[in-house]
Short mmCIF file of C-alpha atoms in Angstrom, two decimals:
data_model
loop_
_atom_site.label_atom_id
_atom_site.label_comp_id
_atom_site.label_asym_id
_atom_site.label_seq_id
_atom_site.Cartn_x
_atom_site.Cartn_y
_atom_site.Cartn_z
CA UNK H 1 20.47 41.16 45.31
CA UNK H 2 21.51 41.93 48.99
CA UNK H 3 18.12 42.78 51.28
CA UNK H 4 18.37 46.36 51.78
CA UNK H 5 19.25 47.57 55.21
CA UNK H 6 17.70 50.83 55.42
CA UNK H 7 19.59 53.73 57.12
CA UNK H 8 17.18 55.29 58.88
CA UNK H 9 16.47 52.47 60.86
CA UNK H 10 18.86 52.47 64.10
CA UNK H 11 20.42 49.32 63.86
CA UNK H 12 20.69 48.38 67.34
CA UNK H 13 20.02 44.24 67.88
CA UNK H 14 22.10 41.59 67.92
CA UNK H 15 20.89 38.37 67.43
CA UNK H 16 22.87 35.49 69.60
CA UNK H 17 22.20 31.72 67.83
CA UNK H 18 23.75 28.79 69.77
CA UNK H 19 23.77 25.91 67.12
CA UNK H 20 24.35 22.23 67.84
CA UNK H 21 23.59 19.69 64.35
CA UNK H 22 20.87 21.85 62.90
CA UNK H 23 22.09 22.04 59.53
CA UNK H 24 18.56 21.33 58.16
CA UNK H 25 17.65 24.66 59.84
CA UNK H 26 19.91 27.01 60.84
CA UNK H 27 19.77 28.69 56.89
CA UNK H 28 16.53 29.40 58.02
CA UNK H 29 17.16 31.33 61.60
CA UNK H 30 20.34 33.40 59.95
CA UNK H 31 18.22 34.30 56.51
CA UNK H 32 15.19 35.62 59.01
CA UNK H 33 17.31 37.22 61.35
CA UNK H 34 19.37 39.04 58.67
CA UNK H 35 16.18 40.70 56.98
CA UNK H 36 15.35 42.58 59.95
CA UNK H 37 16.55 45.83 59.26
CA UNK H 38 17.23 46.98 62.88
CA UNK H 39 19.73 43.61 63.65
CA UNK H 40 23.80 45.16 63.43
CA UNK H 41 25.09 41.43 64.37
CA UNK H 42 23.89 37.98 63.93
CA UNK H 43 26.27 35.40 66.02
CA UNK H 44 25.89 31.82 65.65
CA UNK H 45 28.65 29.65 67.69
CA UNK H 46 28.65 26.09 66.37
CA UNK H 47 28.57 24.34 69.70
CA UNK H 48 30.67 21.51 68.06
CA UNK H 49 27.83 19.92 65.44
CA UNK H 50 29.10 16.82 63.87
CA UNK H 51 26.96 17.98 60.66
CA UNK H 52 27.93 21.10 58.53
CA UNK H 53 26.02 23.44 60.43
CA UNK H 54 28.59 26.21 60.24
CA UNK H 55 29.23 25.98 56.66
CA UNK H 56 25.48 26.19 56.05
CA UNK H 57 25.10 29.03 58.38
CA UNK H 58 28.00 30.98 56.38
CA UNK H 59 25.98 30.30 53.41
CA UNK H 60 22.98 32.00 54.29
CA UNK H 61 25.33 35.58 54.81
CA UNK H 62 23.81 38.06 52.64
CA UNK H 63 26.82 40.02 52.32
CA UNK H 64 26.28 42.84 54.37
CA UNK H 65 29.12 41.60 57.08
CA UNK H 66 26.81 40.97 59.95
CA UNK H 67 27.17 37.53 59.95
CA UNK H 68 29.20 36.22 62.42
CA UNK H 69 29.83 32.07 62.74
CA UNK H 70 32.23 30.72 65.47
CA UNK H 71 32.73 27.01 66.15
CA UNK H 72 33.36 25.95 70.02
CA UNK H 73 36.52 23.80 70.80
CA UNK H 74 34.38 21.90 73.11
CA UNK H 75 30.51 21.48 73.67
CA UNK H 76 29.63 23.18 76.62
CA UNK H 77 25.45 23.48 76.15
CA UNK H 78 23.24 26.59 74.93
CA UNK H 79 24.40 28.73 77.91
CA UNK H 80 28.24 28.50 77.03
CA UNK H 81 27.76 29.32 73.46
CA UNK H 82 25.35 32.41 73.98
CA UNK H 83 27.46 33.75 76.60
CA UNK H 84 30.39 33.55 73.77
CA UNK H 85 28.12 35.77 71.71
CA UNK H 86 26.94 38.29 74.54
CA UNK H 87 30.74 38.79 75.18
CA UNK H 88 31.40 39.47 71.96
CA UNK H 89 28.10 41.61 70.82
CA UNK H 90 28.20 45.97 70.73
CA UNK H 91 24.90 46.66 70.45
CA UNK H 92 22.41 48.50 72.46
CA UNK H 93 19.67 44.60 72.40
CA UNK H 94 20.41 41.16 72.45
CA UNK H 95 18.28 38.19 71.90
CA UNK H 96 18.49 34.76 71.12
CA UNK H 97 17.08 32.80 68.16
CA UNK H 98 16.94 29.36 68.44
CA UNK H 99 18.45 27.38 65.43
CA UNK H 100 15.26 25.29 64.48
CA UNK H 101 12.80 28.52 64.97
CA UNK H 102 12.96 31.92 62.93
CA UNK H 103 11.22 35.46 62.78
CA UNK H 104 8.62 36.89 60.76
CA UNK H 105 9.42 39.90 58.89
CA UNK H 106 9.15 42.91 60.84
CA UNK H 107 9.28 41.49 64.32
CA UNK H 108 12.54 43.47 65.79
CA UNK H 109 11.05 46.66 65.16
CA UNK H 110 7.54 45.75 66.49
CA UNK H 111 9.38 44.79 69.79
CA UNK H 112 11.43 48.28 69.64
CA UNK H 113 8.57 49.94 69.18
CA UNK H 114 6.23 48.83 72.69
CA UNK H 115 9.98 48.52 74.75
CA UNK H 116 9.51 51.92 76.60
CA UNK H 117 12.17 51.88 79.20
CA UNK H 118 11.92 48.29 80.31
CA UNK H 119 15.38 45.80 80.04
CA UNK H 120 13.44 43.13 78.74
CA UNK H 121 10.49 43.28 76.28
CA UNK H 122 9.34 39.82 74.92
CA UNK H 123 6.23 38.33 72.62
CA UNK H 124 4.34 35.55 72.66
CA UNK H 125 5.76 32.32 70.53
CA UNK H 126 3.93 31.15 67.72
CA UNK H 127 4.03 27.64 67.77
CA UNK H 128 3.91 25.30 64.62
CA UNK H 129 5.68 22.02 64.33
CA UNK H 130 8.07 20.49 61.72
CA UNK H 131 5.16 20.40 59.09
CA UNK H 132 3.37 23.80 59.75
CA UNK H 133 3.76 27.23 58.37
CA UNK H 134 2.76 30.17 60.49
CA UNK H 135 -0.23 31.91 59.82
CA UNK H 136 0.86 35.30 58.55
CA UNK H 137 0.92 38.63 60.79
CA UNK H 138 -1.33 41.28 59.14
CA UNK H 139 0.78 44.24 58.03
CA UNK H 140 0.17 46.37 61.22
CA UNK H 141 -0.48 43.20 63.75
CA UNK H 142 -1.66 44.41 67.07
CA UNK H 143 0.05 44.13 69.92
CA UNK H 144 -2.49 43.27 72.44
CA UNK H 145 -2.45 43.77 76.05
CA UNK H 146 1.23 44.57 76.92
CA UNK H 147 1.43 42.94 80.56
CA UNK H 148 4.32 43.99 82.74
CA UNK H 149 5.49 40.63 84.42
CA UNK H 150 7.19 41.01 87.74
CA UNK H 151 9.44 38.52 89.31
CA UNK H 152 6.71 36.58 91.21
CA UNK H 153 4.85 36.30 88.41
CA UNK H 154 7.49 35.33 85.91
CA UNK H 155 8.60 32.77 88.14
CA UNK H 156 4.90 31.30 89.01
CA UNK H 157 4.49 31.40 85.05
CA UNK H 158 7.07 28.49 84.98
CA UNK H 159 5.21 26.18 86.57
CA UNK H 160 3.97 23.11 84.71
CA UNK H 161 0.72 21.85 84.82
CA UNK H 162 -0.54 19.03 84.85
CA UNK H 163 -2.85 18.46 81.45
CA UNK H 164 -1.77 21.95 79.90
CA UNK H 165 0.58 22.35 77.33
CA UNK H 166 3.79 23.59 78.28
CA UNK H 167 3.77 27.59 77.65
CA UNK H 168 6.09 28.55 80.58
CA UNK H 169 7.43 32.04 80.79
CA UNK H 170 11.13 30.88 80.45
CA UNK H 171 10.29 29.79 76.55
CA UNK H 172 10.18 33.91 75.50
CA UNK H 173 12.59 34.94 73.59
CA UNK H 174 13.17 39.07 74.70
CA UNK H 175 15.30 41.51 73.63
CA UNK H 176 17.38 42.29 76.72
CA UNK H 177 19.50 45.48 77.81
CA UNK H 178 22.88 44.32 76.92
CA UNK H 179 24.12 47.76 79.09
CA UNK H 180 22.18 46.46 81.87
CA UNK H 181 23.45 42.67 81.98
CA UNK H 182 26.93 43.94 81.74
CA UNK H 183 26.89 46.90 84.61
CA UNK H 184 25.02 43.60 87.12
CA UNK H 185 27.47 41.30 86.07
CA UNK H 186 24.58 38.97 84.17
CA UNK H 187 24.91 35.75 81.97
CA UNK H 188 23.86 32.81 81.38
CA UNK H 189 24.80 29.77 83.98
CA UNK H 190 26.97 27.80 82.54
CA UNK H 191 26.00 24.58 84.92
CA UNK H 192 22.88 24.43 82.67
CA UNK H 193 21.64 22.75 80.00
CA UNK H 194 17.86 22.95 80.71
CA UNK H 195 16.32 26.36 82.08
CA UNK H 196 19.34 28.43 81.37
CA UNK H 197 16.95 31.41 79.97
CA UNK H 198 14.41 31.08 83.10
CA UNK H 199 17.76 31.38 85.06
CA UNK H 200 18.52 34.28 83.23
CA UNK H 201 15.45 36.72 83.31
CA UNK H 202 14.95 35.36 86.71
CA UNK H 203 18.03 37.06 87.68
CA UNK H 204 17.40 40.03 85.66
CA UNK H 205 13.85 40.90 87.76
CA UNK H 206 15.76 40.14 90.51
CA UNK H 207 18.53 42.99 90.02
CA UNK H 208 15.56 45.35 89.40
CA UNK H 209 15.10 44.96 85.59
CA UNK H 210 11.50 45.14 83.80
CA UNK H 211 9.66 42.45 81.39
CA UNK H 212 7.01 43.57 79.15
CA UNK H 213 5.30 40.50 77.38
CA UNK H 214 3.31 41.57 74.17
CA UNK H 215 0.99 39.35 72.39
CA UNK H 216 2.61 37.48 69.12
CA UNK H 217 4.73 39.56 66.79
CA UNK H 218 6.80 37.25 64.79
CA UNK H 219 9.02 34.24 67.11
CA UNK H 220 8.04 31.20 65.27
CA UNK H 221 9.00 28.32 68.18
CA UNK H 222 9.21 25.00 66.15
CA UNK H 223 8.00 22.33 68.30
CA UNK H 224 9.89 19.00 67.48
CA UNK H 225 10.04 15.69 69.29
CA UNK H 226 13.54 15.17 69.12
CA UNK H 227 13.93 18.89 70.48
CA UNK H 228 17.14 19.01 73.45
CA UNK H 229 14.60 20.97 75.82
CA UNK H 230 12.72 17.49 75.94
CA UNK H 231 15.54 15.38 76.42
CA UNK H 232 16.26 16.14 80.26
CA UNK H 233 18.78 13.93 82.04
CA UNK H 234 18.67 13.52 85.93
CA UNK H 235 21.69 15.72 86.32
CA UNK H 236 19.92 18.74 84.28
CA UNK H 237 16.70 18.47 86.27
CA UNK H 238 18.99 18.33 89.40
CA UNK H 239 21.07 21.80 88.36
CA UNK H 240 17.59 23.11 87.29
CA UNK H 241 16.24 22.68 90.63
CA UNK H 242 19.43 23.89 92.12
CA UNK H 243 19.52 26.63 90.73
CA UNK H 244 16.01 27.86 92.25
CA UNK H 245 17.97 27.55 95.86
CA UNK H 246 20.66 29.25 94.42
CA UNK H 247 17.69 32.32 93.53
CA UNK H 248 15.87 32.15 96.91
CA UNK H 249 19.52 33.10 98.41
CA UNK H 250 19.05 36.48 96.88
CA UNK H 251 18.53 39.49 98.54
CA UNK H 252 15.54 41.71 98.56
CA UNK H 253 13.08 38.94 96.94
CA UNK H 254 10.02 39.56 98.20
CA UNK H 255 7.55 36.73 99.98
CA UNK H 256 5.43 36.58 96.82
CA UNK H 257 8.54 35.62 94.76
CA UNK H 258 10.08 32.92 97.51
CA UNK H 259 6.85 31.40 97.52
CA UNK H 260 7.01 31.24 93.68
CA UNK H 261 10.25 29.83 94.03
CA UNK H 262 9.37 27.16 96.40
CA UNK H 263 6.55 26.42 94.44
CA UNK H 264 8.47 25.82 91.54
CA UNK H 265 11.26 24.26 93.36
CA UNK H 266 8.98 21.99 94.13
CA UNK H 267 7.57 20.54 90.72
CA UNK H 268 11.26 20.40 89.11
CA UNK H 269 11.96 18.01 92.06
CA UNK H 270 8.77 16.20 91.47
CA UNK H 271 10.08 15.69 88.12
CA UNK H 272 13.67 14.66 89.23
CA UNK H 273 12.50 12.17 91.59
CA UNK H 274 10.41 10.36 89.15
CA UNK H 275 13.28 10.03 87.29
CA UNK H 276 15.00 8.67 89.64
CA UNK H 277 12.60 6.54 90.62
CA UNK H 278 12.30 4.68 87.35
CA UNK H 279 16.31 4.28 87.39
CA UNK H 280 15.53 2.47 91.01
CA UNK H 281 13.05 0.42 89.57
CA UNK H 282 14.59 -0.51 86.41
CA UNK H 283 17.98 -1.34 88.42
CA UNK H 284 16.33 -3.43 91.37
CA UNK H 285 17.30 -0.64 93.67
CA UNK H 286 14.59 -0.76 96.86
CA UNK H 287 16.74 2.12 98.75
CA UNK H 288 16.79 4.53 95.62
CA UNK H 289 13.56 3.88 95.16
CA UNK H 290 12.66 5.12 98.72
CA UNK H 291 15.16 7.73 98.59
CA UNK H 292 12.68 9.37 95.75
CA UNK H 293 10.32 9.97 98.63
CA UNK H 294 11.81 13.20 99.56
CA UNK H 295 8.25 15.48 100.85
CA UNK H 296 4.62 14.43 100.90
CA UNK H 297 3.71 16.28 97.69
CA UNK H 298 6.62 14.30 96.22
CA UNK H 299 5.40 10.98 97.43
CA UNK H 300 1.86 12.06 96.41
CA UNK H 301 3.17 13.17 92.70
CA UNK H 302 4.72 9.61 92.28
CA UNK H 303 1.99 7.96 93.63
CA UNK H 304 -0.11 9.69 91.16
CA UNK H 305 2.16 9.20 88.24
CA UNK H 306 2.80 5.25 88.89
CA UNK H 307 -1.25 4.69 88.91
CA UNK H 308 -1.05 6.35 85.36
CA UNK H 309 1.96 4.75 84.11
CA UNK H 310 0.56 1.31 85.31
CA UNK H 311 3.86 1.28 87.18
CA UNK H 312 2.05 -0.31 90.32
CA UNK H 313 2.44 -3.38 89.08
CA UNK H 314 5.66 -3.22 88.10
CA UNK H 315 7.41 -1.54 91.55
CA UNK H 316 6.61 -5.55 92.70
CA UNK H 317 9.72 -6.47 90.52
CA UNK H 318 11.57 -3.81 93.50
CA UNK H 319 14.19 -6.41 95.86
CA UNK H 320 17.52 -5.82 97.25
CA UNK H 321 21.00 -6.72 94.95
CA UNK H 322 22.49 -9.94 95.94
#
């Protein structure tokens, strides 16, 4: 029996799911994001899987034509294949669902309902891992504190720390004005493949749009090891913390948000350079080594991270190629 998609519900989301070998999962993310009554389109673009991802994705359609599943002629990240879907998407919302996570029932319309007139209205994940099941939303779950988030404080809420568990601002999932990314010319950057959605609302807040951030009402985030958020290479730490110069050249930010910025500039190049310092090390390299030492709080950071690495002992093994 087809889920019913009841007509007096404006139908009025489209739900964007960039897929890459997730054939284990993706059932999952189309089957949830089909039974929300207020979704008109699901898109998932195949980002060139070597499993069957697509052909398990096209097996979860429950016949009521909103299914959509494209395959990419050539892997381009995340931020290619969702901007593939916003291109192609009519309605009024768009969010993204990532493959290996899913919705509760009923979270759509308990975002609709607290979005007011902002562009972007987000909740808070609920994280489980491989193994874990979500505890279940009562029937009327509250919605908390709704907290408007401007662009300093979006940006400040993306930066690590040290000890905490990684909950940065740039994980939410919102629905976002599809009207209003189109009339500012917004998308995602295609030179990414780690930040792209930080990127994204960043430059949303920046052209004057609103986030609203509600407590949780239904994104289930599955945490994994293996996850392509925690595989970052030197050159997507490096476009990462490129991109923040490419923000600070925008006009109208105020000091609050450039010192964000800076702030967070700083701790993605903290993390770059002790990449690149444990390439220098494990190559023999003394000058890329020093070249890592690019500010004091950079020097300080790697200094901190060798003593609890028990790198010391190991930068002796540091001389120049013969």
């Amino acid at each position: 029996m087809k889920p019913e998609v009841h007509a007096n519900v404006p139908s009025t989301v489209a739900v964007m799911i960039a897929a890459y070998n997730a054939e284990t999962t993706i059932a999952r993310a189309v089957r949830s994001a089909l039974a929300e009554p207020e979704v008109s389109e699901v898109w998932v673009i195949d980002d060139v899987s070597s499993d069957d991802t697509a052909n398990v994705a096209l097996q979860a359609d429950d016949g009521t034509s909103r299914l959509k599943v494209l395959r990419q002629e050539v892997n381009g990240g995340p931020a290619a294949a969702r901007n593939r879907a916003l291109a192609l998407c009519t309605a009024k919302w768009v969010c993204v669902l990532d493959s290996d996570d899913y919705f509760l029932p009923g979270r759509i319309g308990r975002l609709l309902a607290v979005s007011g007139d902002v562009e972007m209205i987000a909740d808070e994940l609920i994280r489980v891992t491989l193994d874990e099941e979500p505890e279940a939303l009562t029937p009327d779950p509250q919605v908390g504190a709704l907290t408007e988030i401007d662009l300093a404080s979006f940006i400040a809420g993306n930066i690590s720390r040290r000890g905490q568990y990684r909950q940065e601002l740039g994980f939410i999932k919102p629905l976002m004005d599809r009207g209003f990314l189109a009339k500012n010319s917004l998308a995602y950057d295609t030179g990414l493949r780690l930040g792209e959605d930080y990127h994204l609302y960043a430059r949303v807040l920046a052209a004057g749009g609103k986030l609203r951030l509600a407590g949780p009402l239904g994104y289930v985030a599955v945490t994994r090891e293996d996850s392509l958020s925690g595989r970052h290479s030197i050159d997507d730490l490096l476009a990462l913390r490129n991109s923040d110069r490419n923000l600070m050249q925008l006009d109208g930010l105020s000091q609050e948000a450039r010192s964000a910025l800076q702030r967070h500039y700083l701790g993605i190049d903290q993390r770059l350079q002790w990449r690149r310092l444990i390439e220098a090390v494990k190559s023999h390299d003394v000058a890329g080594a020093i070249s890592t030492l690019t500010s004091a709080q950079v020097a300080g950071y790697l200094a901190v991270q060798l003593a609890e690495q028990g790198w010391l002992r190991t930068v002796g093994r540091l001389r120049t190629p013969s």
